[in-house]
Amino acid sequence: IILDNENDSDLSGYVFVEGNPEIKEGNIEYKAVSSAQRKKVIGTRLIKSALHFLFAELEIEEITICVEATNEFNIFSYNN
């Protein structure tokens, strides 16, 4: 979760991840950024935080990212 710096009660975005350290696999299931906060690198920060959590904290070795095939914007942002 990333809160708006100007107003700590406004949600700017979130990412939902799952990880299983026993089998060393994880998933990034959902990422969302409020429309008012888009194009401010929040989505990139969310993905980097999720990857850090999965790799460093849970010691995951393989991660799957779920994204709708028609969502070209998210596919582009994940590839970056």
Short mmCIF file of N, CA, C and O in Angstrom, two decimals:
data_model
loop_
_atom_site.label_atom_id
_atom_site.label_comp_id
_atom_site.label_asym_id
_atom_site.label_seq_id
_atom_site.Cartn_x
_atom_site.Cartn_y
_atom_site.Cartn_z
N ILE A 1 0.85 -1.18 0.00
CA ILE A 1 0.00 0.00 0.00
C ILE A 1 0.89 1.23 0.00
O ILE A 1 1.84 1.30 0.76
N ILE A 2 0.55 2.17 -0.84
CA ILE A 2 1.24 3.45 -0.85
C ILE A 2 0.20 4.53 -0.60
O ILE A 2 -0.80 4.62 -1.31
N LEU A 3 0.43 5.32 0.42
CA LEU A 3 -0.48 6.42 0.74
C LEU A 3 0.04 7.70 0.12
O LEU A 3 1.24 7.91 -0.01
N ASP A 4 -0.88 8.57 -0.23
CA ASP A 4 -0.55 9.87 -0.79
C ASP A 4 0.26 10.67 0.23
O ASP A 4 -0.12 10.79 1.39
N ASN A 5 1.40 11.20 -0.18
CA ASN A 5 2.25 11.96 0.73
C ASN A 5 1.57 13.20 1.30
O ASN A 5 1.85 13.60 2.42
N GLU A 6 0.69 13.81 0.55
CA GLU A 6 0.03 15.02 1.01
C GLU A 6 -1.09 14.73 1.99
O GLU A 6 -1.41 15.54 2.84
N ASN A 7 -1.72 13.58 1.86
CA ASN A 7 -2.84 13.24 2.73
C ASN A 7 -2.75 11.75 3.05
O ASN A 7 -3.10 10.92 2.23
N ASP A 8 -2.29 11.44 4.24
CA ASP A 8 -2.02 10.05 4.60
C ASP A 8 -3.24 9.15 4.63
O ASP A 8 -3.12 7.96 4.90
N SER A 9 -4.40 9.67 4.34
CA SER A 9 -5.58 8.81 4.31
C SER A 9 -6.01 8.45 2.88
O SER A 9 -6.88 7.63 2.70
N ASP A 10 -5.39 9.07 1.89
CA ASP A 10 -5.73 8.78 0.50
C ASP A 10 -4.86 7.64 -0.03
O ASP A 10 -3.63 7.70 0.02
N LEU A 11 -5.50 6.61 -0.53
CA LEU A 11 -4.78 5.46 -1.08
C LEU A 11 -4.35 5.77 -2.51
O LEU A 11 -5.18 6.08 -3.36
N SER A 12 -3.06 5.69 -2.77
CA SER A 12 -2.54 5.92 -4.11
C SER A 12 -2.45 4.64 -4.93
O SER A 12 -2.62 4.66 -6.13
N GLY A 13 -2.17 3.52 -4.24
CA GLY A 13 -2.08 2.27 -4.96
C GLY A 13 -1.82 1.11 -4.03
O GLY A 13 -1.51 1.30 -2.85
N TYR A 14 -1.96 -0.09 -4.58
CA TYR A 14 -1.69 -1.29 -3.79
C TYR A 14 -1.23 -2.41 -4.71
O TYR A 14 -1.45 -2.39 -5.91
N VAL A 15 -0.58 -3.39 -4.10
CA VAL A 15 -0.18 -4.60 -4.81
C VAL A 15 -0.48 -5.78 -3.88
O VAL A 15 -0.30 -5.69 -2.67
N PHE A 16 -0.99 -6.86 -4.47
CA PHE A 16 -1.31 -8.07 -3.71
C PHE A 16 -0.39 -9.19 -4.18
O PHE A 16 -0.34 -9.49 -5.37
N VAL A 17 0.36 -9.76 -3.24
CA VAL A 17 1.28 -10.85 -3.58
C VAL A 17 1.01 -12.06 -2.69
O VAL A 17 0.47 -11.93 -1.60
N GLU A 18 1.41 -13.21 -3.20
CA GLU A 18 1.38 -14.45 -2.43
C GLU A 18 2.73 -15.12 -2.60
O GLU A 18 3.30 -15.08 -3.69
N GLY A 19 3.23 -15.72 -1.53
CA GLY A 19 4.49 -16.43 -1.62
C GLY A 19 4.48 -17.68 -0.75
O GLY A 19 3.90 -17.66 0.34
N ASN A 20 5.08 -18.73 -1.27
CA ASN A 20 5.20 -19.98 -0.52
C ASN A 20 6.69 -20.32 -0.40
O ASN A 20 7.28 -20.88 -1.32
N PRO A 21 7.29 -19.97 0.76
CA PRO A 21 8.72 -20.23 0.93
C PRO A 21 9.09 -21.72 0.87
O PRO A 21 10.22 -22.04 0.51
N GLU A 22 8.17 -22.60 1.20
CA GLU A 22 8.46 -24.03 1.17
C GLU A 22 8.80 -24.52 -0.23
O GLU A 22 9.69 -25.34 -0.41
N ILE A 23 8.07 -24.03 -1.21
CA ILE A 23 8.34 -24.45 -2.59
C ILE A 23 9.03 -23.35 -3.40
O ILE A 23 9.25 -23.50 -4.60
N LYS A 24 9.34 -22.22 -2.71
CA LYS A 24 10.10 -21.11 -3.30
C LYS A 24 9.42 -20.48 -4.51
O LYS A 24 10.07 -20.06 -5.46
N GLU A 25 8.08 -20.42 -4.48
CA GLU A 25 7.32 -19.82 -5.58
C GLU A 25 6.44 -18.70 -5.05
O GLU A 25 5.93 -18.78 -3.92
N GLY A 26 6.24 -17.68 -5.87
CA GLY A 26 5.38 -16.58 -5.48
C GLY A 26 4.63 -16.02 -6.67
O GLY A 26 4.96 -16.31 -7.82
N ASN A 27 3.62 -15.22 -6.37
CA ASN A 27 2.79 -14.59 -7.40
C ASN A 27 2.57 -13.13 -7.08
O ASN A 27 2.37 -12.77 -5.92
N ILE A 28 2.56 -12.31 -8.10
CA ILE A 28 2.05 -10.95 -8.00
C ILE A 28 0.69 -11.01 -8.67
O ILE A 28 0.59 -11.20 -9.89
N GLU A 29 -0.36 -10.92 -7.86
CA GLU A 29 -1.72 -11.14 -8.35
C GLU A 29 -2.40 -9.87 -8.86
O GLU A 29 -3.05 -9.90 -9.90
N TYR A 30 -2.28 -8.79 -8.11
CA TYR A 30 -2.99 -7.55 -8.46
C TYR A 30 -2.09 -6.36 -8.19
O TYR A 30 -1.33 -6.35 -7.23
N LYS A 31 -2.22 -5.37 -9.04
CA LYS A 31 -1.59 -4.07 -8.82
C LYS A 31 -2.59 -3.03 -9.29
O LYS A 31 -3.17 -3.17 -10.37
N ALA A 32 -2.80 -2.02 -8.47
CA ALA A 32 -3.71 -0.96 -8.87
C ALA A 32 -3.17 0.38 -8.39
O ALA A 32 -2.60 0.47 -7.31
N VAL A 33 -3.37 1.39 -9.22
CA VAL A 33 -2.98 2.76 -8.88
C VAL A 33 -4.19 3.64 -9.16
O VAL A 33 -4.81 3.51 -10.22
N SER A 34 -4.52 4.51 -8.21
CA SER A 34 -5.68 5.38 -8.41
C SER A 34 -5.47 6.24 -9.64
O SER A 34 -4.34 6.61 -9.98
N SER A 35 -6.55 6.56 -10.32
CA SER A 35 -6.44 7.32 -11.57
C SER A 35 -5.77 8.67 -11.37
O SER A 35 -5.05 9.13 -12.25
N ALA A 36 -5.95 9.28 -10.21
CA ALA A 36 -5.34 10.58 -9.93
C ALA A 36 -3.83 10.47 -9.73
O ALA A 36 -3.12 11.47 -9.82
N GLN A 37 -3.33 9.27 -9.47
CA GLN A 37 -1.91 9.08 -9.17
C GLN A 37 -1.13 8.39 -10.29
O GLN A 37 0.05 8.12 -10.13
N ARG A 38 -1.75 8.13 -11.40
CA ARG A 38 -1.07 7.45 -12.49
C ARG A 38 -0.02 8.33 -13.13
O ARG A 38 -0.09 9.55 -13.06
N LYS A 39 0.96 7.69 -13.75
CA LYS A 39 2.09 8.35 -14.41
C LYS A 39 2.98 9.10 -13.42
O LYS A 39 3.61 10.09 -13.75
N LYS A 40 3.02 8.59 -12.18
CA LYS A 40 3.88 9.17 -11.14
C LYS A 40 4.84 8.11 -10.59
O LYS A 40 5.35 8.25 -9.50
N VAL A 41 5.04 7.02 -11.32
CA VAL A 41 5.97 5.94 -10.99
C VAL A 41 5.52 5.13 -9.78
O VAL A 41 6.27 4.34 -9.24
N ILE A 42 4.29 5.30 -9.34
CA ILE A 42 3.80 4.54 -8.18
C ILE A 42 3.70 3.07 -8.52
O ILE A 42 4.07 2.21 -7.72
N GLY A 43 3.22 2.74 -9.70
CA GLY A 43 3.12 1.34 -10.10
C GLY A 43 4.47 0.66 -10.10
O GLY A 43 4.61 -0.48 -9.65
N THR A 44 5.49 1.35 -10.58
CA THR A 44 6.85 0.80 -10.58
C THR A 44 7.33 0.58 -9.15
O THR A 44 7.92 -0.46 -8.84
N ARG A 45 7.06 1.53 -8.26
CA ARG A 45 7.45 1.38 -6.86
C ARG A 45 6.74 0.19 -6.22
O ARG A 45 7.34 -0.55 -5.43
N LEU A 46 5.47 0.00 -6.56
CA LEU A 46 4.73 -1.13 -6.01
C LEU A 46 5.33 -2.46 -6.46
O LEU A 46 5.52 -3.37 -5.64
N ILE A 47 5.63 -2.58 -7.74
CA ILE A 47 6.21 -3.82 -8.26
C ILE A 47 7.59 -4.07 -7.66
O ILE A 47 7.91 -5.19 -7.25
N LYS A 48 8.42 -3.03 -7.57
CA LYS A 48 9.74 -3.20 -6.96
C LYS A 48 9.62 -3.63 -5.50
O LYS A 48 10.39 -4.49 -5.04
N SER A 49 8.68 -3.05 -4.77
CA SER A 49 8.47 -3.44 -3.37
C SER A 49 8.00 -4.89 -3.27
O SER A 49 8.44 -5.64 -2.39
N ALA A 50 7.10 -5.27 -4.16
CA ALA A 50 6.60 -6.65 -4.17
C ALA A 50 7.73 -7.63 -4.47
O ALA A 50 7.86 -8.66 -3.82
N LEU A 51 8.56 -7.31 -5.46
CA LEU A 51 9.67 -8.18 -5.80
C LEU A 51 10.67 -8.28 -4.65
O LEU A 51 11.17 -9.37 -4.34
N HIS A 52 10.96 -7.16 -4.02
CA HIS A 52 11.87 -7.19 -2.87
C HIS A 52 11.30 -8.07 -1.76
O HIS A 52 12.03 -8.89 -1.19
N PHE A 53 10.03 -7.91 -1.46
CA PHE A 53 9.41 -8.72 -0.42
C PHE A 53 9.51 -10.20 -0.75
O PHE A 53 9.92 -11.02 0.08
N LEU A 54 9.16 -10.56 -1.97
CA LEU A 54 9.16 -11.98 -2.36
C LEU A 54 10.58 -12.56 -2.40
O LEU A 54 10.82 -13.63 -1.85
N PHE A 55 11.52 -11.84 -3.01
CA PHE A 55 12.88 -12.36 -3.13
C PHE A 55 13.66 -12.28 -1.82
O PHE A 55 14.28 -13.25 -1.40
N ALA A 56 13.64 -11.13 -1.16
CA ALA A 56 14.49 -10.91 0.01
C ALA A 56 13.87 -11.43 1.30
O ALA A 56 14.55 -12.06 2.11
N GLU A 57 12.59 -11.18 1.49
CA GLU A 57 11.96 -11.56 2.75
C GLU A 57 11.53 -13.03 2.77
O GLU A 57 11.74 -13.73 3.75
N LEU A 58 10.91 -13.48 1.69
CA LEU A 58 10.41 -14.86 1.64
C LEU A 58 11.38 -15.82 0.95
O LEU A 58 11.15 -17.03 0.94
N GLU A 59 12.45 -15.26 0.36
CA GLU A 59 13.45 -16.06 -0.36
C GLU A 59 12.84 -16.91 -1.47
O GLU A 59 13.19 -18.07 -1.68
N ILE A 60 11.93 -16.28 -2.21
CA ILE A 60 11.28 -16.92 -3.35
C ILE A 60 12.26 -16.95 -4.52
O ILE A 60 13.03 -16.01 -4.73
N GLU A 61 12.23 -18.02 -5.29
CA GLU A 61 13.12 -18.15 -6.45
C GLU A 61 12.40 -17.96 -7.78
O GLU A 61 13.03 -17.63 -8.78
N GLU A 62 11.09 -18.20 -7.82
CA GLU A 62 10.33 -18.09 -9.06
C GLU A 62 9.05 -17.31 -8.79
O GLU A 62 8.31 -17.62 -7.86
N ILE A 63 8.80 -16.30 -9.62
CA ILE A 63 7.63 -15.44 -9.44
C ILE A 63 6.81 -15.42 -10.73
O ILE A 63 7.36 -15.29 -11.83
N THR A 64 5.51 -15.54 -10.57
CA THR A 64 4.57 -15.42 -11.68
C THR A 64 3.81 -14.11 -11.50
O THR A 64 3.38 -13.78 -10.41
N ILE A 65 3.67 -13.38 -12.59
CA ILE A 65 2.89 -12.13 -12.57
C ILE A 65 1.64 -12.37 -13.39
O ILE A 65 1.71 -12.76 -14.56
N CYS A 66 0.49 -12.16 -12.78
CA CYS A 66 -0.80 -12.34 -13.46
C CYS A 66 -1.24 -11.00 -14.03
O CYS A 66 -1.33 -10.01 -13.31
N VAL A 67 -1.49 -10.97 -15.33
CA VAL A 67 -1.97 -9.75 -15.97
C VAL A 67 -2.88 -10.14 -17.13
O VAL A 67 -2.62 -11.11 -17.84
N GLU A 68 -3.95 -9.38 -17.28
CA GLU A 68 -4.89 -9.64 -18.38
C GLU A 68 -4.20 -9.35 -19.71
O GLU A 68 -3.55 -8.31 -19.87
N ALA A 69 -4.32 -10.27 -20.65
CA ALA A 69 -3.61 -10.17 -21.93
C ALA A 69 -3.98 -8.91 -22.70
O ALA A 69 -3.18 -8.41 -23.49
N THR A 70 -5.17 -8.37 -22.48
CA THR A 70 -5.59 -7.17 -23.21
C THR A 70 -5.19 -5.87 -22.51
O THR A 70 -5.43 -4.80 -23.03
N ASN A 71 -4.57 -5.96 -21.34
CA ASN A 71 -4.18 -4.78 -20.59
C ASN A 71 -2.76 -4.36 -20.99
O ASN A 71 -1.79 -4.63 -20.30
N GLU A 72 -2.67 -3.69 -22.14
CA GLU A 72 -1.37 -3.32 -22.69
C GLU A 72 -0.58 -2.39 -21.78
O GLU A 72 0.65 -2.49 -21.71
N PHE A 73 -1.25 -1.51 -21.05
CA PHE A 73 -0.54 -0.59 -20.16
C PHE A 73 0.20 -1.35 -19.07
O PHE A 73 1.37 -1.10 -18.80
N ASN A 74 -0.48 -2.31 -18.42
CA ASN A 74 0.18 -3.08 -17.36
C ASN A 74 1.26 -3.99 -17.92
O ASN A 74 2.30 -4.16 -17.30
N ILE A 75 1.05 -4.57 -19.08
CA ILE A 75 2.07 -5.41 -19.69
C ILE A 75 3.32 -4.56 -19.93
O ILE A 75 4.44 -4.97 -19.62
N PHE A 76 3.14 -3.35 -20.44
CA PHE A 76 4.27 -2.44 -20.67
C PHE A 76 4.97 -2.11 -19.36
O PHE A 76 6.19 -2.17 -19.26
N SER A 77 4.21 -1.81 -18.30
CA SER A 77 4.83 -1.42 -17.04
C SER A 77 5.54 -2.60 -16.39
O SER A 77 6.60 -2.44 -15.79
N TYR A 78 5.01 -3.82 -16.51
CA TYR A 78 5.70 -4.98 -15.96
C TYR A 78 6.99 -5.26 -16.71
O TYR A 78 7.96 -5.70 -16.12
N ASN A 79 7.00 -5.05 -18.00
CA ASN A 79 8.21 -5.29 -18.78
C ASN A 79 9.32 -4.29 -18.46
O ASN A 79 10.48 -4.57 -18.69
N ASN A 80 8.95 -3.14 -17.94
CA ASN A 80 9.96 -2.15 -17.56
C ASN A 80 10.53 -2.53 -16.23
O ASN A 80 11.56 -2.22 -15.82
#
